Amino acid sequence: MDSTLPYAVTYQTRPAELVHLFQQELEQDFQALLRGDLPDIPEISEYADRLHVHPTHLSNTLKHETGLSPCDWVNRYFLAEAKRLLLTTTLSIAEISNKLTFGEPTNFTKYFKRHMGLTPKQLRQQETAQN
């Protein structure tokens, strides 16, 4: 068997495999969300169904193996993309809010500030001042 094929990948443990599979599913969904092919990121129960495990088992495994809950994983994707868009594009905060499915820019700004400690506008201003 060709060991370079995805189905030939072996993991040391089932929990490590489950984490990897969850990350793959989340990445695919996040890219679909950014393309506009998905209206929102699915709930943990949908990921659990796809991976054929109970939602609690998936959540506990993620937390135990990575220190992050499923919600933490989703937040990381949203925040990384928000930072990328804020720092590398001229999209308005409202456009970024819509692209990331927040709808109202105020919701996006509150979310961003709660997790990053500064508003999207402040991040852009800080980056501009440093360059």
GROMACS .gro file of N, CA and C in nm:
model
  393
    1MET      N    1   0.085  -0.118   0.000
    1MET     CA    2   0.000   0.000   0.000
    1MET      C    3   0.088   0.124   0.000
    2ASP      N    4   0.048   0.226  -0.076
    2ASP     CA    5   0.122   0.351  -0.084
    2ASP      C    6   0.099   0.431   0.044
    3SER      N    7   0.208   0.454   0.121
    3SER     CA    8   0.193   0.521   0.250
    3SER      C    9   0.171   0.671   0.236
    4THR      N   10   0.173   0.727   0.114
    4THR     CA   11   0.148   0.870   0.097
    4THR      C   12  -0.001   0.901   0.081
    5LEU      N   13  -0.082   0.800   0.065
    5LEU     CA   14  -0.226   0.823   0.050
    5LEU      C   15  -0.288   0.858   0.184
    6PRO      N   16  -0.389   0.945   0.186
    6PRO     CA   17  -0.449   0.988   0.313
    6PRO      C   18  -0.500   0.873   0.399
    7TYR      N   19  -0.556   0.769   0.336
    7TYR     CA   20  -0.612   0.661   0.416
    7TYR      C   21  -0.504   0.573   0.477
    8ALA      N   22  -0.379   0.592   0.438
    8ALA     CA   23  -0.271   0.511   0.493
    8ALA      C   24  -0.206   0.578   0.614
    9VAL      N   25  -0.251   0.697   0.650
    9VAL     CA   26  -0.194   0.767   0.765
    9VAL      C   27  -0.228   0.689   0.891
   10THR      N   28  -0.128   0.670   0.975
   10THR     CA   29  -0.152   0.604   1.102
   10THR      C   30  -0.125   0.702   1.215
   11TYR      N   31  -0.195   0.683   1.324
   11TYR     CA   32  -0.182   0.770   1.440
   11TYR      C   33  -0.141   0.686   1.559
   12GLN      N   34  -0.074   0.749   1.652
   12GLN     CA   35  -0.031   0.679   1.772
   12GLN      C   36  -0.152   0.636   1.855
   13THR      N   37  -0.254   0.723   1.857
   13THR     CA   38  -0.372   0.693   1.939
   13THR      C   39  -0.499   0.732   1.864
   14ARG      N   40  -0.609   0.674   1.903
   14ARG     CA   41  -0.739   0.711   1.846
   14ARG      C   42  -0.773   0.857   1.879
   15PRO      N   43  -0.748   0.905   2.001
   15PRO     CA   44  -0.777   1.046   2.028
   15PRO      C   45  -0.701   1.141   1.934
   16ALA      N   46  -0.575   1.111   1.904
   16ALA     CA   47  -0.498   1.196   1.813
   16ALA      C   48  -0.560   1.194   1.673
   17GLU      N   49  -0.607   1.077   1.632
   17GLU     CA   50  -0.673   1.066   1.502
   17GLU      C   51  -0.802   1.147   1.501
   18LEU      N   52  -0.879   1.139   1.608
   18LEU     CA   53  -1.004   1.213   1.618
   18LEU      C   54  -0.980   1.363   1.612
   19VAL      N   55  -0.877   1.412   1.680
   19VAL     CA   56  -0.843   1.554   1.676
   19VAL      C   57  -0.808   1.594   1.533
   20HIS      N   58  -0.726   1.514   1.467
   20HIS     CA   59  -0.685   1.543   1.330
   20HIS      C   60  -0.806   1.547   1.236
   21LEU      N   61  -0.894   1.451   1.249
   21LEU     CA   62  -1.013   1.446   1.163
   21LEU      C   63  -1.105   1.565   1.189
   22PHE      N   64  -1.121   1.603   1.316
   22PHE     CA   65  -1.201   1.721   1.348
   22PHE      C   66  -1.139   1.846   1.284
   23GLN      N   67  -1.008   1.860   1.296
   23GLN     CA   68  -0.940   1.976   1.238
   23GLN      C   69  -0.960   1.981   1.086
   24GLN      N   70  -0.953   1.867   1.021
   24GLN     CA   71  -0.976   1.862   0.877
   24GLN      C   72  -1.118   1.906   0.842
   25GLU      N   73  -1.215   1.854   0.913
   25GLU     CA   74  -1.355   1.889   0.888
   25GLU      C   75  -1.378   2.038   0.911
   26LEU      N   76  -1.324   2.089   1.020
   26LEU     CA   77  -1.341   2.231   1.052
   26LEU      C   78  -1.276   2.318   0.945
   27GLU      N   79  -1.157   2.282   0.903
   27GLU     CA   80  -1.087   2.358   0.798
   27GLU      C   81  -1.169   2.360   0.669
   28GLN      N   82  -1.221   2.245   0.629
   28GLN     CA   83  -1.302   2.238   0.507
   28GLN      C   84  -1.427   2.325   0.520
   29ASP      N   85  -1.492   2.319   0.635
   29ASP     CA   86  -1.613   2.399   0.656
   29ASP      C   87  -1.581   2.547   0.659
   30PHE      N   88  -1.469   2.583   0.720
   30PHE     CA   89  -1.433   2.724   0.729
   30PHE      C   90  -1.403   2.779   0.589
   31GLN      N   91  -1.334   2.702   0.507
   31GLN     CA   92  -1.308   2.746   0.370
   31GLN      C   93  -1.438   2.758   0.291
   32ALA      N   94  -1.531   2.666   0.312
   32ALA     CA   95  -1.662   2.674   0.245
   32ALA      C   96  -1.738   2.797   0.292
   33LEU      N   97  -1.727   2.829   0.420
   33LEU     CA   98  -1.791   2.949   0.475
   33LEU      C   99  -1.735   3.074   0.407
   34LEU      N  100  -1.603   3.081   0.393
   34LEU     CA  101  -1.540   3.197   0.332
   34LEU      C  102  -1.575   3.210   0.184
   35ARG      N  103  -1.597   3.098   0.117
   35ARG     CA  104  -1.638   3.101  -0.024
   35ARG      C  105  -1.784   3.138  -0.039
   36GLY      N  106  -1.858   3.131   0.071
   36GLY     CA  107  -2.001   3.156   0.065
   36GLY      C  108  -2.083   3.032   0.038
   37ASP      N  109  -2.020   2.916   0.045
   37ASP     CA  110  -2.088   2.789   0.020
   37ASP      C  111  -2.155   2.731   0.144
   38LEU      N  112  -2.131   2.791   0.258
   38LEU     CA  113  -2.186   2.742   0.384
   38LEU      C  114  -2.233   2.864   0.462
   39PRO      N  115  -2.356   2.860   0.516
   39PRO     CA  116  -2.408   2.978   0.584
   39PRO      C  117  -2.347   3.002   0.722
   40ASP      N  118  -2.300   2.897   0.787
   40ASP     CA  119  -2.242   2.909   0.921
   40ASP      C  120  -2.164   2.783   0.952
   41ILE      N  121  -2.079   2.790   1.053
   41ILE     CA  122  -2.004   2.673   1.097
   41ILE      C  123  -2.100   2.580   1.172
   42PRO      N  124  -2.098   2.451   1.140
   42PRO     CA  125  -2.189   2.357   1.207
   42PRO      C  126  -2.165   2.346   1.357
   43GLU      N  127  -2.264   2.294   1.425
   43GLU     CA  128  -2.256   2.268   1.569
   43GLU      C  129  -2.167   2.146   1.592
   44ILE      N  130  -2.119   2.132   1.715
   44ILE     CA  131  -2.033   2.019   1.751
   44ILE      C  132  -2.103   1.886   1.725
   45SER      N  133  -2.234   1.882   1.741
   45SER     CA  134  -2.307   1.757   1.719
   45SER      C  135  -2.296   1.710   1.574
   46GLU      N  136  -2.290   1.805   1.479
   46GLU     CA  137  -2.275   1.765   1.339
   46GLU      C  138  -2.136   1.707   1.314
   47TYR      N  139  -2.035   1.767   1.375
   47TYR     CA  140  -1.901   1.712   1.360
   47TYR      C  141  -1.894   1.572   1.423
   48ALA      N  142  -1.956   1.557   1.537
   48ALA     CA  143  -1.957   1.427   1.603
   48ALA      C  144  -2.026   1.323   1.515
   49ASP      N  145  -2.139   1.360   1.453
   49ASP     CA  146  -2.207   1.269   1.362
   49ASP      C  147  -2.116   1.227   1.247
   50ARG      N  148  -2.048   1.325   1.188
   50ARG     CA  149  -1.958   1.295   1.077
   50ARG      C  150  -1.845   1.201   1.118
   51LEU      N  151  -1.799   1.216   1.242
   51LEU     CA  152  -1.687   1.136   1.290
   51LEU      C  153  -1.732   1.010   1.365
   52HIS      N  154  -1.864   0.991   1.371
   52HIS     CA  155  -1.922   0.871   1.431
   52HIS      C  156  -1.888   0.854   1.578
   53VAL      N  157  -1.896   0.966   1.651
   53VAL     CA  158  -1.874   0.964   1.795
   53VAL      C  159  -1.981   1.049   1.862
   54HIS      N  160  -1.994   1.036   1.991
   54HIS     CA  161  -2.088   1.118   2.067
   54HIS      C  162  -2.030   1.259   2.081
   55PRO      N  163  -2.115   1.363   2.076
   55PRO     CA  164  -2.065   1.500   2.089
   55PRO      C  165  -1.983   1.524   2.216
   56THR      N  166  -2.026   1.465   2.327
   56THR     CA  167  -1.951   1.482   2.452
   56THR      C  168  -1.813   1.418   2.441
   57HIS      N  169  -1.807   1.302   2.378
   57HIS     CA  170  -1.678   1.234   2.360
   57HIS      C  171  -1.585   1.319   2.274
   58LEU      N  172  -1.637   1.375   2.165
   58LEU     CA  173  -1.556   1.459   2.079
   58LEU      C  174  -1.507   1.582   2.154
   59SER      N  175  -1.596   1.647   2.224
   59SER     CA  176  -1.560   1.767   2.301
   59SER      C  177  -1.455   1.735   2.407
   60ASN      N  178  -1.477   1.630   2.482
   60ASN     CA  179  -1.382   1.591   2.587
   60ASN      C  180  -1.246   1.552   2.529
   61THR      N  181  -1.248   1.481   2.417
   61THR     CA  182  -1.122   1.440   2.353
   61THR      C  183  -1.044   1.562   2.306
   62LEU      N  184  -1.112   1.656   2.241
   62LEU     CA  185  -1.046   1.778   2.195
   62LEU      C  186  -0.984   1.853   2.313
   63LYS      N  187  -1.061   1.868   2.419
   63LYS     CA  188  -1.014   1.941   2.536
   63LYS      C  189  -0.894   1.871   2.600
   64HIS      N  190  -0.902   1.739   2.613
   64HIS     CA  191  -0.795   1.662   2.676
   64HIS      C  192  -0.668   1.663   2.591
   65GLU      N  193  -0.684   1.645   2.459
   65GLU     CA  194  -0.568   1.631   2.371
   65GLU      C  195  -0.503   1.765   2.335
   66THR      N  196  -0.583   1.872   2.328
   66THR     CA  197  -0.530   2.000   2.279
   66THR      C  198  -0.540   2.113   2.380
   67GLY      N  199  -0.620   2.093   2.484
   67GLY     CA  200  -0.643   2.200   2.580
   67GLY      C  201  -0.747   2.301   2.532
   68LEU      N  202  -0.804   2.275   2.415
   68LEU     CA  203  -0.903   2.366   2.357
   68LEU      C  204  -1.036   2.296   2.337
   69SER      N  205  -1.144   2.367   2.367
   69SER     CA  206  -1.278   2.315   2.341
   69SER      C  207  -1.310   2.332   2.193
   70PRO      N  208  -1.415   2.267   2.143
   70PRO     CA  209  -1.456   2.290   2.004
   70PRO      C  210  -1.481   2.438   1.975
   71CYS      N  211  -1.543   2.508   2.068
   71CYS     CA  212  -1.569   2.650   2.052
   71CYS      C  213  -1.438   2.728   2.041
   72ASP      N  214  -1.338   2.690   2.121
   72ASP     CA  215  -1.207   2.755   2.113
   72ASP      C  216  -1.146   2.737   1.974
   73TRP      N  217  -1.161   2.616   1.918
   73TRP     CA  218  -1.109   2.589   1.784
   73TRP      C  219  -1.175   2.679   1.681
   74VAL      N  220  -1.306   2.690   1.689
   74VAL     CA  221  -1.380   2.774   1.594
   74VAL      C  222  -1.337   2.920   1.610
   75ASN      N  223  -1.326   2.966   1.734
   75ASN     CA  224  -1.282   3.103   1.760
   75ASN      C  225  -1.145   3.130   1.698
   76ARG      N  226  -1.054   3.035   1.710
   76ARG     CA  227  -0.920   3.052   1.652
   76ARG      C  228  -0.927   3.076   1.502
   77TYR      N  229  -1.012   2.999   1.434
   77TYR     CA  230  -1.026   3.016   1.289
   77TYR      C  231  -1.082   3.155   1.256
   78PHE      N  232  -1.189   3.193   1.325
   78PHE     CA  233  -1.250   3.323   1.299
   78PHE      C  234  -1.153   3.437   1.329
   79LEU      N  235  -1.085   3.431   1.440
   79LEU     CA  236  -0.993   3.538   1.478
   79LEU      C  237  -0.872   3.546   1.385
   80ALA      N  238  -0.819   3.433   1.346
   80ALA     CA  239  -0.705   3.434   1.254
   80ALA      C  240  -0.745   3.494   1.120
   81GLU      N  241  -0.862   3.457   1.071
   81GLU     CA  242  -0.908   3.512   0.943
   81GLU      C  243  -0.942   3.659   0.957
   82ALA      N  244  -1.003   3.697   1.067
   82ALA     CA  245  -1.035   3.839   1.089
   82ALA      C  246  -0.907   3.921   1.091
   83LYS      N  247  -0.806   3.876   1.163
   83LYS     CA  248  -0.678   3.948   1.167
   83LYS      C  249  -0.616   3.955   1.029
   84ARG      N  250  -0.619   3.845   0.956
   84ARG     CA  251  -0.561   3.844   0.821
   84ARG      C  252  -0.631   3.946   0.733
   85LEU      N  253  -0.763   3.947   0.735
   85LEU     CA  254  -0.839   4.040   0.651
   85LEU      C  255  -0.817   4.184   0.694
   86LEU      N  256  -0.812   4.207   0.822
   86LEU     CA  257  -0.791   4.344   0.872
   86LEU      C  258  -0.653   4.397   0.834
   87LEU      N  259  -0.553   4.311   0.836
   87LEU     CA  260  -0.416   4.356   0.816
   87LEU      C  261  -0.367   4.347   0.671
   88THR      N  262  -0.435   4.270   0.588
   88THR     CA  263  -0.383   4.250   0.452
   88THR      C  264  -0.478   4.295   0.343
   89THR      N  265  -0.595   4.345   0.380
   89THR     CA  266  -0.690   4.393   0.279
   89THR      C  267  -0.738   4.532   0.315
   90THR      N  268  -0.807   4.592   0.222
   90THR     CA  269  -0.868   4.723   0.247
   90THR      C  270  -1.019   4.707   0.269
   91LEU      N  271  -1.064   4.584   0.290
   91LEU     CA  272  -1.206   4.563   0.318
   91LEU      C  273  -1.247   4.641   0.442
   92SER      N  274  -1.366   4.696   0.438
   92SER     CA  275  -1.417   4.766   0.556
   92SER      C  276  -1.449   4.665   0.666
   93ILE      N  277  -1.462   4.716   0.785
   93ILE     CA  278  -1.498   4.629   0.897
   93ILE      C  279  -1.635   4.566   0.872
   94ALA      N  280  -1.727   4.641   0.813
   94ALA     CA  281  -1.860   4.587   0.779
   94ALA      C  282  -1.848   4.473   0.677
   95GLU      N  283  -1.760   4.489   0.578
   95GLU     CA  284  -1.742   4.383   0.477
   95GLU      C  285  -1.681   4.259   0.540
   96ILE      N  286  -1.585   4.278   0.629
   96ILE     CA  287  -1.524   4.165   0.698
   96ILE      C  288  -1.627   4.097   0.788
   97SER      N  289  -1.709   4.176   0.855
   97SER     CA  290  -1.815   4.123   0.940
   97SER      C  291  -1.909   4.034   0.859
   98ASN      N  292  -1.948   4.080   0.743
   98ASN     CA  293  -2.037   4.001   0.657
   98ASN      C  294  -1.968   3.876   0.606
   99LYS      N  295  -1.844   3.889   0.563
   99LYS     CA  296  -1.769   3.774   0.511
   99LYS      C  297  -1.757   3.664   0.617
  100LEU      N  298  -1.743   3.704   0.742
  100LEU     CA  299  -1.729   3.608   0.851
  100LEU      C  300  -1.862   3.573   0.916
  101THR      N  301  -1.970   3.611   0.853
  101THR     CA  302  -2.110   3.578   0.890
  101THR      C  303  -2.155   3.637   1.023
  102PHE      N  304  -2.099   3.749   1.063
  102PHE     CA  305  -2.144   3.814   1.185
  102PHE      C  306  -2.266   3.901   1.161
  103GLY      N  307  -2.290   3.936   1.035
  103GLY     CA  308  -2.403   4.023   1.005
  103GLY      C  309  -2.371   4.166   1.044
  104GLU      N  310  -2.413   4.205   1.160
  104GLU     CA  311  -2.392   4.342   1.208
  104GLU      C  312  -2.246   4.366   1.247
  105PRO      N  313  -2.186   4.472   1.197
  105PRO     CA  314  -2.048   4.503   1.234
  105PRO      C  315  -2.027   4.519   1.384
  106THR      N  316  -2.129   4.566   1.455
  106THR     CA  317  -2.115   4.582   1.600
  106THR      C  318  -2.095   4.447   1.669
  107ASN      N  319  -2.162   4.343   1.618
  107ASN     CA  320  -2.144   4.209   1.675
  107ASN      C  321  -2.000   4.161   1.653
  108PHE      N  322  -1.950   4.185   1.534
  108PHE     CA  323  -1.812   4.147   1.503
  108PHE      C  324  -1.713   4.224   1.591
  109THR      N  325  -1.735   4.354   1.604
  109THR     CA  326  -1.645   4.437   1.685
  109THR      C  327  -1.643   4.392   1.830
  110LYS      N  328  -1.760   4.364   1.887
  110LYS     CA  329  -1.768   4.315   2.026
  110LYS      C  330  -1.696   4.181   2.041
  111TYR      N  331  -1.721   4.090   1.948
  111TYR     CA  332  -1.657   3.958   1.949
  111TYR      C  333  -1.505   3.973   1.943
  112PHE      N  334  -1.459   4.053   1.848
  112PHE     CA  335  -1.316   4.072   1.828
  112PHE      C  336  -1.251   4.132   1.952
  113LYS      N  337  -1.314   4.235   2.008
  113LYS     CA  338  -1.258   4.300   2.126
  113LYS      C  339  -1.256   4.205   2.246
  114ARG      N  340  -1.360   4.126   2.263
  114ARG     CA  341  -1.366   4.032   2.375
  114ARG      C  342  -1.250   3.931   2.368
  115HIS      N  343  -1.217   3.889   2.248
  115HIS     CA  344  -1.113   3.786   2.232
  115HIS      C  345  -0.972   3.843   2.212
  116MET      N  346  -0.962   3.962   2.154
  116MET     CA  347  -0.831   4.017   2.120
  116MET      C  348  -0.788   4.132   2.209
  117GLY      N  349  -0.883   4.189   2.284
  117GLY     CA  350  -0.848   4.298   2.375
  117GLY      C  351  -0.845   4.436   2.310
  118LEU      N  352  -0.873   4.440   2.180
  118LEU     CA  353  -0.883   4.567   2.110
  118LEU      C  354  -0.981   4.552   1.994
  119THR      N  355  -1.032   4.664   1.945
  119THR     CA  356  -1.129   4.659   1.837
  119THR      C  357  -1.058   4.636   1.703
  120PRO      N  358  -1.132   4.595   1.600
  120PRO     CA  359  -1.070   4.581   1.468
  120PRO      C  360  -1.004   4.712   1.421
  121LYS      N  361  -1.070   4.823   1.446
  121LYS     CA  362  -1.014   4.952   1.408
  121LYS      C  363  -0.884   4.979   1.481
  122GLN      N  364  -0.880   4.949   1.610
  122GLN     CA  365  -0.759   4.969   1.688
  122GLN      C  366  -0.645   4.881   1.637
  123LEU      N  367  -0.675   4.757   1.597
  123LEU     CA  368  -0.573   4.669   1.543
  123LEU      C  369  -0.513   4.730   1.417
  124ARG      N  370  -0.599   4.778   1.329
  124ARG     CA  371  -0.550   4.840   1.205
  124ARG      C  372  -0.466   4.964   1.236
  125GLN      N  373  -0.510   5.045   1.329
  125GLN     CA  374  -0.436   5.166   1.364
  125GLN      C  375  -0.300   5.128   1.425
  126GLN      N  376  -0.301   5.027   1.510
  126GLN     CA  377  -0.177   4.982   1.575
  126GLN      C  378  -0.078   4.931   1.469
  127GLU      N  379  -0.127   4.856   1.374
  127GLU     CA  380  -0.042   4.801   1.268
  127GLU      C  381   0.013   4.913   1.180
  128THR      N  382  -0.071   5.011   1.149
  128THR     CA  383  -0.029   5.125   1.069
  128THR      C  384   0.079   5.205   1.141
  129ALA      N  385   0.064   5.224   1.270
  129ALA     CA  386   0.161   5.299   1.349
  129ALA      C  387   0.296   5.228   1.356
  130GLN      N  388   0.295   5.096   1.353
  130GLN     CA  389   0.419   5.019   1.363
  130GLN      C  390   0.494   5.016   1.231
  131ASN      N  391   0.424   5.039   1.121
  131ASN     CA  392   0.490   5.033   0.988
  131ASN      C  393   0.525   5.167   0.936
   0.00000   0.00000   0.00000
